[in-house]
C-alpha cells in the first residue's frame, strides 16, 4: 500500500511538472499583452498546482497497467484531461456565479475583488471577474485540444483519441446544461433524470475518458475498452453521489465548502429528488434555492431530507453500486494490476471525506 | 465584377453546406440527451445559416489564388475559422450580457425568454440563458479544434496550422480581456491602447488567421505568409474602426444595432479615447456607460464626440490606413488575383454600412 501511494504521488508530480511546463509557455507569451492578461495566466498556473490529479493519475496508471510504454504520450493525454477538468470547473463556477472554490477565491473572485479595491462598482467588478473566468476556461479548453492534436501517435489512433475527446466534451456539456435546467424546477425531476445528468456531467469526463483514452493509447483490444467504459461510468456515479452527500452532510473543514451552498443554489441532487416524494418536503420547499437561506433554515432542510429517508436511500445505492462495480471489475478481462487499481479507486470514491 | 460576386456567393454556399453537415452530426447525437440540449443544437444550426461568411471566404479565395488545389482541406479550415467566430461572438455576448444580436434574440435571449414564458423568475431565466450560451460557445470552440486536428495534411503542415490556430485563440482572448478591462475605466485609455486592443481582438482571428492559414495550406513561401500577416492586421484594424463608427453613427436599419448600445455599455473605442481629450467630454462623461441612457442624452454624447473631432480623426485614420494597406498590397509579391481580392476586401471593410 505504501508502495502504491508512493507511485501515485510520483505520477502526481510528473503530471504537475508537465502541466506547468505547458502553461509556462503561454504565460511567457502573455507578457506581450496587457497586465491583466498576464495576471490571468498567473491565476491559471496557480490552479494547475496542487489538487489531487485524480483524472490524470487514473489515465497514467491504467496506461501502464495495460502495458503502455510511451509515458510521454500518456502524460500529454493525462494533462489534456486535467486541462479539460480545469476548464469545466472554471465555466461551472461562472454558470453558478460562484466566486469561491474549495475555500479560496476562484478567478472570478480574485479579479472582481481586485477591481473593487481599485474602485469599480460591485456590478462592474463581478462582470470583470466573470469575463476573466469565461476567457480562462476557453483558454484551458483550447490548450487541452492542442495537446491532444499534437500527440505523436499513428493517424488511426489519433482519430480515436480525438473522437473520444469530442464525445467527452459533448456529453459533459449536455450534463451541465441538463443540471442547470433541472435546477430551474420547471418540471419535476425524478431520481432517474438526476442519475442520468450526473452520469453525463461527471462520469464521462472524470472516469470514462481517462480510462478509455489510456486503453486506446496502450493499444488494448476493443473488448477491454468496452469493459472499462462500463466500469468507469459506474465509478463516476459513485463519485458524484458521494459528492452530493458530502455537499449536504459532510464536514465543512474537510470539504472546504459550506453545507448550505448546494441548498442555496437549489442544486437538484438525488437526495433532493428522493426527498421531494416525502409529504414533509412541501413545508420546506420554499426555502430550497433561496440565496439568503439562514443557518437555522438550512438545518431544517437537511433534517427533512434526512428524515425522508433520502440519505439512507443514497447511501444504500452507493453501497449497491460499489458491490456491482466490484463484481464487474473482478469479472473483467483486465490485468491484475488494473483490477487492483480500479478497486482502490472505487473505494476512494466511496470513502473520501473531501 | 459580377463574376467575382458570383464566385463569392458560390463559396458562401459551399462553406455553409459543409458547416451544416458538421453540425448535423452533432445535432443528431444530441437527440440522446435532454430536450433543452437538442434545442441548443437547433439554435447553433440557425446561427450557422446565413451571415456573410467573410472569414471563410477570405480563406478559400486566398487559398485558390495562391495555387491551392485541395478544396476539401481548405473548406474544413474555413469552417473551423467560422466556428471560432461563432464561439467568440457567443461568448462576447455573454460577457456583455447581450440578449440580442443583429436585431434578433441570441441564444441567451431565446433560452431566457422561453424559460420566463414557462414561469421562471427573470433572474433564473437570465442565468439559464447565459449558461446555455456559455456551453454553446464551448461546443463551437471544440468543433473548430476538432476540424483542424483532423485535416488530412502532412504532419509538419498540421503543426503549423495548429500553432496558428492556438496563437489566434490566445490573442483573441487577450484582446477581449483587454477590451473588458478598458471598459472598467480604471486607467485612462489612450488611442494607442485602444488600437492595440482592436488589433488583438478582431484583426488576429478575422483577417490574419484566414489569410495565413490559406497560405500555409497552399504551401506558399514564408515571405508570402509574412506579407499576408502584415496586410491582414491592417485590414482588420480598418474593419474594426469602421465598426466603431457604424456603432455610433451608422444607420440602425442597416446595422441592426441601436446607436446607443455601445454608449450604454461604455465601450472604449478609438472615438471615445479621442473625445476624452476634449474639454467638453467632462460634462457628458457621467452619461457614458450608463445602462438607462436616454435617446436625448445619447444624442448629446454623440454630438460631443463628433464636435471633439473624433469622428473626423477616425475617418482620416481609416483613409490613411486604406492608402497604406493598398500600397503594401501593390508592393507584395502576391499573385495578381490575390492582390485584387485583398484590394476588394479592404474597400469592402471601409465602405460597408452594416
XYZ file of C-alpha atoms in Angstrom:
708
model
C 0.000 0.000 0.000
C 2.755 2.491 0.900
C 4.381 1.439 -2.360
C 1.234 2.224 -4.297
C 0.879 5.593 -2.559
C 4.467 6.470 -3.421
C 3.825 5.534 -7.031
C 0.672 7.650 -7.157
C 2.490 10.622 -5.692
C 5.179 10.204 -8.263
C 2.625 10.400 -11.084
C 1.045 13.453 -9.492
C 4.387 15.234 -9.531
C 5.145 14.201 -13.116
C 1.755 15.409 -14.324
C 2.050 18.699 -12.489
C 5.530 19.297 -13.856
C 4.401 18.747 -17.437
C 1.265 20.828 -16.915
C 3.278 23.726 -15.559
C 5.705 23.414 -18.471
C 2.823 23.721 -20.962
C 1.333 26.656 -19.074
C 4.689 28.398 -18.697
C 4.993 28.742 -22.472
C 1.673 30.559 -22.650
C 2.365 32.558 -19.542
C 5.596 33.802 -21.071
C 3.768 34.737 -24.275
C 1.120 36.658 -22.315
C 3.848 39.133 -21.319
C 3.412 40.735 -24.725
C -0.199 41.596 -23.900
C -1.970 43.524 -21.138
C -1.087 43.345 -17.447
C -4.495 41.827 -16.553
C -3.985 39.101 -19.173
C -0.662 38.240 -17.558
C -2.440 38.013 -14.220
C -4.988 35.672 -15.762
C -2.215 33.289 -16.761
C -0.683 33.579 -13.299
C -4.028 32.526 -11.826
C -4.265 29.598 -14.229
C -0.840 28.469 -13.198
C -1.852 28.558 -9.555
C -4.915 26.449 -10.387
C -2.751 23.833 -12.066
C -0.602 23.473 -8.934
C -1.779 21.098 -6.251
C -5.059 19.275 -6.438
C -5.442 15.536 -6.334
C -4.948 14.998 -10.066
C -7.390 12.092 -9.858
C -8.079 12.020 -13.586
C -4.501 12.160 -14.904
C -3.426 9.587 -12.336
C -6.210 7.280 -13.421
C -5.092 7.610 -17.022
C -1.384 7.121 -16.355
C -1.861 4.154 -14.030
C -4.280 2.408 -16.379
C -1.975 3.064 -19.335
C 0.952 1.423 -17.561
C -1.140 -1.451 -16.236
C -2.353 -2.137 -19.783
C 1.225 -2.401 -20.997
C 1.627 1.089 -22.443
C 5.270 2.100 -22.656
C 5.378 5.624 -24.129
C 4.981 7.664 -20.968
C 5.421 10.912 -22.871
C 2.294 10.309 -24.937
C 0.247 9.174 -21.932
C 1.438 12.186 -19.957
C 0.212 14.672 -22.541
C -3.148 12.911 -22.788
C -3.333 12.987 -18.976
C -2.562 16.711 -18.979
C -5.252 17.284 -21.610
C -7.804 15.622 -19.342
C -6.675 17.751 -16.399
C -6.915 20.895 -18.549
C -10.432 19.912 -19.604
C -11.263 19.431 -15.922
C -9.907 22.895 -15.090
C -11.866 24.427 -17.996
C -15.103 22.753 -16.885
C -14.606 23.741 -13.252
C -13.985 27.370 -14.236
C -17.032 27.520 -16.507
C -19.156 25.685 -13.929
C -18.302 28.428 -11.443
C -19.308 31.080 -13.992
C -22.626 29.307 -14.510
C -23.227 29.065 -10.758
C -21.937 32.618 -10.210
C -19.536 31.228 -7.603
C -16.586 33.333 -6.501
C -15.111 30.717 -4.180
C -13.836 27.203 -4.785
C -12.548 24.912 -2.035
C -12.384 27.713 0.484
C -10.382 30.076 -1.724
C -11.301 32.758 -4.163
C -11.547 31.465 -7.709
C -10.576 33.509 -10.770
C -13.887 35.411 -10.754
C -13.402 36.195 -7.082
C -9.777 37.275 -7.468
C -10.402 39.570 -10.419
C -13.638 41.006 -9.020
C -12.169 41.762 -5.614
C -9.117 43.438 -7.075
C -11.264 45.641 -9.316
C -13.459 46.564 -6.357
C -10.393 47.529 -4.322
C -9.403 49.766 -7.204
C -12.766 51.483 -7.066
C -15.160 49.924 -9.580
C -18.774 49.318 -8.723
C -19.712 45.892 -7.402
C -21.606 45.203 -10.605
C -18.700 46.067 -12.918
C -16.315 44.102 -10.722
C -18.459 40.990 -10.987
C -18.784 41.354 -14.741
C -14.992 41.664 -14.954
C -14.494 38.588 -12.771
C -16.909 36.577 -14.882
C -15.367 37.721 -18.164
C -11.939 36.723 -16.881
C -13.181 33.280 -15.884
C -15.044 32.749 -19.117
C -11.945 33.520 -21.165
C -9.740 31.477 -18.823
C -11.986 28.463 -19.430
C -11.778 28.977 -23.191
C -8.000 29.099 -22.960
C -7.796 25.884 -20.928
C -10.162 24.127 -23.314
C -8.013 25.255 -26.219
C -4.878 24.015 -24.504
C -6.462 20.612 -23.908
C -7.383 20.269 -27.590
C -3.980 21.500 -28.587
C -2.108 18.857 -26.564
C -4.222 16.023 -27.940
C -3.976 17.160 -31.548
C -0.177 17.084 -31.269
C 0.219 13.593 -29.802
C 2.834 11.761 -31.792
C 0.841 8.622 -32.474
C -0.325 6.821 -35.612
C -3.135 8.520 -37.565
C -5.730 5.897 -36.786
C -5.047 6.113 -33.065
C -5.204 9.885 -33.198
C -8.631 9.715 -34.824
C -9.852 7.536 -31.935
C -8.350 9.861 -29.342
C -9.976 12.895 -30.975
C -13.326 11.081 -31.250
C -13.230 10.174 -27.565
C -12.322 13.690 -26.518
C -15.019 15.297 -28.701
C -17.653 12.925 -27.377
C -16.492 13.677 -23.837
C -16.819 17.448 -24.194
C -20.158 16.937 -25.944
C -21.509 14.794 -23.130
C -20.119 16.924 -20.283
C -21.782 19.975 -21.815
C -25.038 18.020 -22.145
C -24.856 17.056 -18.465
C -24.002 20.572 -17.307
C -26.819 22.019 -19.405
C -29.280 19.481 -18.021
C -28.064 20.231 -14.475
C -28.893 23.925 -14.875
C -32.202 23.010 -16.491
C -33.203 20.759 -13.596
C -32.315 23.471 -11.087
C -34.939 25.721 -12.744
C -37.535 23.237 -11.432
C -39.806 23.769 -14.413
C -40.574 20.081 -14.487
C -40.405 17.588 -11.623
C -37.061 15.768 -11.675
C -37.291 12.097 -10.841
C -34.268 10.187 -9.496
C -33.629 8.627 -12.932
C -33.263 12.063 -14.533
C -30.838 13.154 -11.838
C -28.783 9.984 -12.212
C -28.631 10.461 -15.989
C -27.478 14.045 -15.523
C -24.790 13.064 -13.021
C -23.592 10.330 -15.355
C -23.259 12.752 -18.278
C -21.824 15.645 -16.322
C -19.171 13.872 -14.280
C -18.717 10.194 -15.090
C -17.996 10.825 -18.777
C -15.029 13.152 -18.408
C -13.723 12.191 -14.972
C -13.683 8.423 -15.306
C -14.653 7.171 -18.743
C -12.405 9.470 -20.748
C -9.194 8.843 -18.739
C -9.668 5.064 -18.727
C -10.757 4.731 -22.338
C -8.011 7.056 -23.579
C -5.470 5.021 -21.601
C -6.730 1.828 -23.197
C -6.698 3.241 -26.725
C -3.202 4.663 -26.311
C -1.940 1.388 -24.834
C -3.384 -0.438 -27.825
C -5.786 -2.528 -25.722
C -8.367 -4.671 -27.544
C -11.903 -3.345 -28.113
C -13.357 -5.715 -25.513
C -11.152 -4.168 -22.808
C -12.101 -0.660 -23.910
C -15.772 -1.536 -23.672
C -15.422 -3.151 -20.259
C -13.516 -0.147 -18.964
C -16.158 2.240 -20.281
C -18.906 0.465 -18.337
C -16.847 0.255 -15.139
C -15.817 3.904 -15.434
C -19.401 5.125 -15.657
C -20.352 3.189 -12.547
C -17.410 4.549 -10.583
C -18.250 8.057 -11.784
C -21.769 7.847 -10.451
C -20.491 6.612 -7.070
C -18.066 9.548 -7.006
C -20.820 12.041 -7.720
C -23.341 10.558 -5.286
C -20.705 10.737 -2.537
C -20.094 14.325 -3.609
C -23.755 15.192 -3.192
C -23.862 13.566 0.257
C -20.698 15.422 1.327
C -22.142 18.655 -0.018
C -25.085 18.431 2.394
C -23.810 16.276 5.265
C -20.012 16.450 5.003
C -17.570 18.139 7.340
C -17.037 21.671 6.084
C -13.432 21.609 7.331
C -12.736 18.693 5.006
C -14.800 19.719 2.002
C -13.895 23.420 2.121
C -17.488 24.157 1.171
C -20.483 25.307 3.180
C -23.180 22.662 3.698
C -25.610 25.417 2.797
C -24.284 26.204 -0.663
C -25.977 23.394 -2.600
C -29.244 24.230 -0.796
C -28.930 27.926 -1.559
C -28.200 27.133 -5.182
C -31.223 24.793 -5.426
C -28.957 22.064 -6.741
C -31.045 19.139 -7.941
C -29.282 16.094 -6.492
C -30.529 12.575 -5.986
C -31.045 13.404 -2.291
C -33.411 16.195 -3.241
C -35.197 14.186 -5.924
C -35.871 11.491 -3.313
C -36.876 13.894 -0.533
C -39.435 15.516 -2.823
C -41.648 12.431 -2.543
C -41.935 12.982 1.227
C -45.015 14.970 2.388
C -42.797 16.999 4.777
C -40.898 18.409 1.765
C -43.736 20.718 0.743
C -43.314 22.649 4.022
C -39.636 23.381 3.452
C -39.691 23.584 -0.344
C -39.934 27.419 -0.385
C -36.592 27.520 1.465
C -34.853 25.428 -1.186
C -32.890 27.507 -3.680
C -33.162 30.759 -1.697
C -29.937 32.674 -1.765
C -30.409 34.160 1.707
C -31.057 30.794 3.398
C -30.256 31.079 7.106
C -28.199 28.507 9.015
C -31.277 27.528 11.033
C -33.400 27.034 7.905
C -30.529 25.106 6.343
C -30.572 22.736 9.301
C -34.336 22.393 8.944
C -33.987 21.487 5.266
C -31.253 18.983 5.974
C -33.356 17.384 8.737
C -36.330 16.945 6.404
C -34.044 15.429 3.748
C -32.526 13.035 6.248
C -35.882 12.063 7.777
C -37.392 11.461 4.344
C -35.015 8.533 4.064
C -33.116 10.216 1.215
C -29.734 9.930 2.932
C -30.287 6.253 3.682
C -31.526 5.690 0.138
C -28.474 7.304 -1.439
C -26.072 5.568 0.956
C -27.575 2.192 0.148
C -27.488 2.996 -3.552
C -23.780 3.816 -3.215
C -23.175 0.520 -1.398
C -25.125 -1.365 -4.057
C -23.197 0.319 -6.852
C -19.881 -0.384 -5.125
C -20.777 -4.050 -4.949
C -21.891 -4.238 -8.551
C -18.823 -2.411 -9.828
C -16.574 -4.702 -7.733
C -18.151 -7.644 -9.443
C -17.701 -6.070 -12.877
C -14.048 -5.439 -12.078
C -13.462 -8.999 -10.928
C -15.167 -10.462 -13.977
C -13.466 -8.169 -16.495
C -10.611 -9.461 -18.615
C -8.199 -6.889 -17.217
C -4.619 -7.213 -15.958
C -4.462 -7.853 -12.198
C -2.719 -4.523 -11.537
C -5.533 -2.632 -13.249
C -8.200 -4.594 -11.391
C -6.500 -3.691 -8.141
C -6.216 -0.060 -9.165
C -9.885 0.162 -10.099
C -10.880 -1.463 -6.813
C -8.796 1.132 -4.939
C -10.321 3.979 -6.955
C -13.845 2.742 -6.271
C -13.143 2.548 -2.554
C -11.564 6.007 -2.589
C -14.591 7.487 -4.384
C -16.885 5.992 -1.789
C -14.883 6.581 1.371
C -13.488 10.047 0.722
C -14.358 12.903 3.044
C -13.377 15.748 0.725
C -17.186 42.258 -61.011
C -20.432 40.283 -61.376
C -18.233 37.256 -61.985
C -16.371 37.853 -58.752
C -19.639 38.278 -56.831
C -20.968 35.002 -58.252
C -17.781 33.235 -57.229
C -18.016 34.649 -53.701
C -21.608 33.524 -53.390
C -20.593 30.104 -54.544
C -18.002 29.839 -51.787
C -20.533 31.063 -49.242
C -22.893 28.259 -50.189
C -20.143 25.637 -50.137
C -18.962 26.753 -46.706
C -22.471 26.817 -45.299
C -23.229 23.368 -46.673
C -20.131 21.871 -45.081
C -20.757 23.712 -41.807
C -24.317 22.410 -41.622
C -23.081 18.912 -42.394
C -20.647 19.071 -39.464
C -23.310 20.479 -37.155
C -25.928 17.955 -38.293
C -23.827 15.084 -36.951
C -23.744 16.663 -33.503
C -27.359 17.706 -33.649
C -28.362 14.117 -34.379
C -26.263 12.923 -31.450
C -27.875 15.471 -29.112
C -31.173 13.580 -29.545
C -29.880 11.093 -26.985
C -29.698 13.838 -24.353
C -32.143 16.313 -22.852
C -34.730 18.267 -24.831
C -33.081 21.620 -23.966
C -29.736 20.306 -25.234
C -31.385 19.423 -28.544
C -32.762 22.940 -28.696
C -29.288 24.306 -28.095
C -28.008 22.479 -31.170
C -31.007 23.706 -33.158
C -30.049 27.266 -32.216
C -26.451 26.667 -33.211
C -27.566 25.389 -36.569
C -29.629 28.535 -37.111
C -26.568 30.645 -36.257
C -24.508 28.819 -38.862
C -27.058 29.593 -41.576
C -26.782 32.917 -43.355
C -24.263 35.531 -42.394
C -21.674 36.957 -44.710
C -19.072 34.260 -44.091
C -16.383 36.898 -44.572
C -13.668 34.857 -42.877
C -14.180 31.522 -44.644
C -14.490 33.308 -47.983
C -11.259 35.130 -47.353
C -9.531 31.838 -46.605
C -10.957 29.948 -49.578
C -10.302 32.711 -52.089
C -6.740 33.264 -50.871
C -6.081 29.529 -50.909
C -7.152 29.236 -54.537
C -5.339 32.389 -55.589
C -2.149 31.006 -54.025
C -2.453 27.855 -56.096
C -4.018 25.561 -53.500
C -5.863 22.654 -55.098
C -7.309 20.554 -52.280
C -10.597 22.361 -51.736
C -11.710 19.810 -49.156
C -8.849 20.700 -46.829
C -9.306 24.456 -47.297
C -13.030 24.093 -46.731
C -12.587 22.434 -43.341
C -10.052 25.048 -42.287
C -12.509 27.736 -43.436
C -15.289 26.113 -41.404
C -13.008 25.965 -38.351
C -12.451 29.716 -38.618
C -16.197 30.322 -38.924
C -16.833 28.099 -35.890
C -14.241 30.051 -33.916
C -16.010 33.254 -34.975
C -19.362 31.864 -33.799
C -17.814 30.769 -30.486
C -16.244 34.192 -29.896
C -19.449 36.022 -30.816
C -21.473 33.870 -28.415
C -19.019 34.336 -25.552
C -18.696 38.050 -26.314
C -22.466 38.348 -25.869
C -22.229 36.512 -22.534
C -19.525 38.923 -21.403
C -21.574 41.941 -22.497
C -24.780 40.382 -21.103
C -26.392 40.946 -24.506
C -29.580 39.078 -25.381
C -29.850 40.453 -28.919
C -27.551 40.247 -31.911
C -28.234 41.905 -35.260
C -31.835 42.661 -34.332
C -32.692 39.123 -33.281
C -32.588 37.290 -29.994
C -29.335 35.435 -29.495
C -29.072 32.096 -27.675
C -29.175 33.760 -24.244
C -32.265 35.702 -25.306
C -34.026 32.678 -26.794
C -33.432 30.422 -23.802
C -34.165 33.114 -21.222
C -37.408 34.217 -22.836
C -38.669 30.669 -23.187
C -37.938 29.949 -19.518
C -39.706 33.134 -18.499
C -42.749 32.170 -20.539
C -42.767 28.905 -18.654
C -42.812 30.738 -15.364
C -39.265 31.134 -14.005
C -38.106 34.318 -12.375
C -36.323 36.841 -14.546
C -33.117 36.158 -12.654
C -33.247 32.386 -13.157
C -34.181 32.857 -16.794
C -31.153 35.037 -17.431
C -28.848 32.617 -15.657
C -30.269 29.816 -17.831
C -29.795 31.845 -20.989
C -26.213 32.655 -20.062
C -25.402 29.067 -19.133
C -26.780 27.924 -22.487
C -24.661 30.453 -24.361
C -21.546 29.678 -22.393
C -21.847 25.974 -23.164
C -22.765 26.682 -26.784
C -19.559 28.668 -27.161
C -17.527 25.839 -25.645
C -19.107 23.414 -28.092
C -18.332 25.612 -31.098
C -14.761 26.106 -29.938
C -14.395 22.344 -29.557
C -15.799 21.768 -33.023
C -13.335 24.241 -34.515
C -10.381 22.471 -32.877
C -11.777 19.140 -33.902
C -11.981 20.041 -37.599
C -8.439 21.365 -37.689
C -6.946 18.413 -35.812
C -8.426 16.076 -38.414
C -7.170 17.827 -41.548
C -5.576 15.270 -43.793
C -2.314 17.070 -44.401
C 1.342 16.258 -43.772
C 2.452 16.324 -40.132
C 4.631 19.379 -40.480
C 1.841 21.375 -42.087
C -0.558 20.279 -39.385
C 1.842 21.534 -36.707
C 1.881 24.945 -38.391
C -1.897 25.010 -38.696
C -2.311 24.096 -35.018
C 0.280 26.700 -33.977
C -1.523 29.405 -35.928
C -4.901 28.474 -34.510
C -3.608 28.329 -30.921
C -1.920 31.699 -31.263
C -5.136 33.100 -32.741
C -7.322 31.955 -29.843
C -4.664 33.183 -27.421
C -4.569 36.626 -28.972
C -8.336 36.989 -29.419
C -8.804 36.152 -25.737
C -6.114 38.710 -24.841
C -7.920 41.367 -26.901
C -11.331 40.546 -25.469
C -9.943 40.575 -21.933
C -8.263 43.932 -22.543
C -11.494 45.290 -24.053
C -13.431 44.477 -20.869
C -10.578 45.892 -18.781
C -10.587 49.197 -20.671
C -14.351 49.487 -20.277
C -13.864 49.465 -16.478
C -12.112 52.830 -16.928
C -9.727 52.184 -14.068
C -6.926 53.745 -16.045
C -7.162 56.308 -18.835
C -7.093 54.581 -22.216
C -5.072 56.365 -24.840
C -5.706 55.828 -28.560
C -2.666 53.509 -28.823
C -4.096 51.158 -26.185
C -7.439 51.054 -27.952
C -5.798 50.344 -31.308
C -3.732 47.540 -29.773
C -6.869 46.017 -28.250
C -8.780 46.196 -31.526
C -5.868 44.627 -33.349
C -5.712 41.700 -30.907
C -9.436 41.192 -30.547
C -10.508 41.331 -34.187
C -7.678 41.546 -36.703
C -5.975 38.378 -35.444
C -8.835 35.927 -35.920
C -10.862 37.688 -38.617
C -8.115 38.552 -41.062
C -4.714 37.245 -40.118
C -5.771 33.667 -39.310
C -7.783 33.079 -42.524
C -5.071 34.521 -44.768
C -2.125 32.903 -43.043
C -3.874 29.524 -42.826
C -4.696 29.761 -46.533
C -1.046 30.468 -47.326
C 0.282 27.635 -45.164
C -2.203 25.150 -46.607
C -1.402 26.262 -50.160
C 2.298 25.764 -49.428
C 3.177 29.415 -50.004
C 6.737 30.555 -49.131
C 7.453 32.141 -45.742
C 7.897 35.586 -47.301
C 4.322 35.480 -48.641
C 2.986 34.326 -45.277
C 4.742 37.228 -43.566
C 3.498 39.783 -46.082
C -0.051 38.475 -45.724
C 0.134 38.657 -41.935
C 1.045 42.349 -42.027
C -1.609 43.194 -44.620
C -4.237 41.211 -42.723
C -3.645 43.110 -39.491
C -4.016 46.446 -41.261
C -7.258 45.385 -42.933
C -8.533 44.098 -39.600
C -7.994 47.439 -37.928
C -9.807 49.230 -40.770
C -12.698 46.784 -40.373
C -12.932 47.404 -36.637
C -12.590 51.191 -36.871
C -15.429 51.220 -39.404
C -17.379 49.025 -36.993
C -16.928 51.517 -34.184
C -18.011 54.419 -36.408
C -21.080 52.469 -37.579
C -21.873 51.569 -33.976
C -22.228 55.246 -33.071
C -23.074 56.964 -36.350
C -24.402 54.194 -38.600
C -27.924 53.638 -39.856
C -29.682 51.385 -37.360
C -31.728 49.840 -40.187
C -28.506 48.636 -41.801
C -26.513 47.686 -38.718
C -29.419 46.084 -36.848
C -27.998 47.620 -33.680
C -29.010 50.661 -31.650
C -26.604 53.610 -31.869
C -26.998 53.821 -28.102
C -25.782 50.349 -27.239
C -22.025 50.998 -27.367
C -22.592 54.158 -25.320
C -24.703 52.352 -22.736
C -22.077 49.640 -22.494
C -19.282 52.183 -22.037
C -17.394 50.587 -24.921
C -13.901 52.042 -25.131
C -13.413 52.741 -28.832
C -10.931 54.974 -30.581
C -13.705 57.578 -30.974
C -14.119 57.700 -27.217
C -10.394 57.683 -26.496
C -10.037 60.698 -28.799
C -13.103 62.535 -27.487
C -11.790 62.235 -23.922
C -9.118 64.804 -24.677
C -11.824 67.411 -25.429
C -12.795 69.691 -22.504
C -16.497 69.213 -23.387
C -16.163 65.496 -22.621
C -16.053 66.021 -18.853
C -19.615 67.391 -18.951
C -21.073 64.299 -20.639
C -18.727 61.721 -19.137
C -21.195 60.707 -16.383
C -23.659 59.679 -19.108
C -21.149 57.337 -20.739
C -21.633 53.700 -19.728
C -25.000 54.262 -18.039
C -27.417 51.483 -18.803
C -30.502 53.713 -18.686
C -29.075 56.275 -21.146
C -31.964 58.178 -22.764
C -32.190 58.831 -26.504
C -31.747 62.563 -25.871
C -28.643 62.016 -23.752
C -27.348 59.592 -26.360
C -27.653 62.347 -28.980
C -25.851 64.720 -26.657
C -22.989 62.273 -26.207
C -22.744 61.661 -29.927
C -22.696 65.404 -30.610
C -19.834 65.948 -28.169
C -17.919 63.068 -29.753
C -18.463 64.452 -33.234
C -17.611 68.030 -32.252
C -14.440 66.896 -30.486
C -13.121 65.987 -33.911
C -13.086 62.275 -33.022
C -15.217 61.248 -35.999
C -13.034 63.190 -38.394
C -9.900 61.821 -36.748
C -11.056 58.210 -37.061
C -12.297 58.726 -40.624
C -8.980 60.190 -41.671
C -7.149 57.380 -39.891
C -9.255 54.885 -41.857
C -8.412 56.670 -45.108
C -4.730 56.755 -44.218
C -4.752 53.057 -43.336
C -6.564 52.204 -46.564
C -3.891 54.017 -48.538
C -1.034 52.379 -46.685
C -2.537 48.906 -46.999
C -3.144 49.494 -50.717
C 0.493 50.261 -51.099
C 1.502 47.177 -49.139
C -0.751 45.061 -51.351
C 0.689 46.506 -54.522
C 4.271 46.015 -53.372
C 3.746 42.498 -52.059
C 4.975 39.501 -54.051
C 1.464 38.073 -54.331
C -0.410 36.614 -57.321
C -2.462 39.247 -59.164
C -5.753 37.525 -58.283
C -4.925 37.705 -54.569
C -3.846 41.342 -54.826
C -7.170 42.140 -56.447
C -9.050 40.178 -53.808
C -7.289 41.949 -50.955
C -7.962 45.319 -52.563
C -11.659 44.423 -52.796
C -11.736 43.243 -49.190
C -10.078 46.443 -47.973
C -12.609 48.547 -49.866
C -15.484 46.440 -48.527
C -14.238 46.845 -44.930
C -14.072 50.586 -45.371
C -17.256 51.186 -47.359
C -19.656 48.785 -45.673
C -22.779 50.097 -43.990
C -23.536 47.025 -41.906
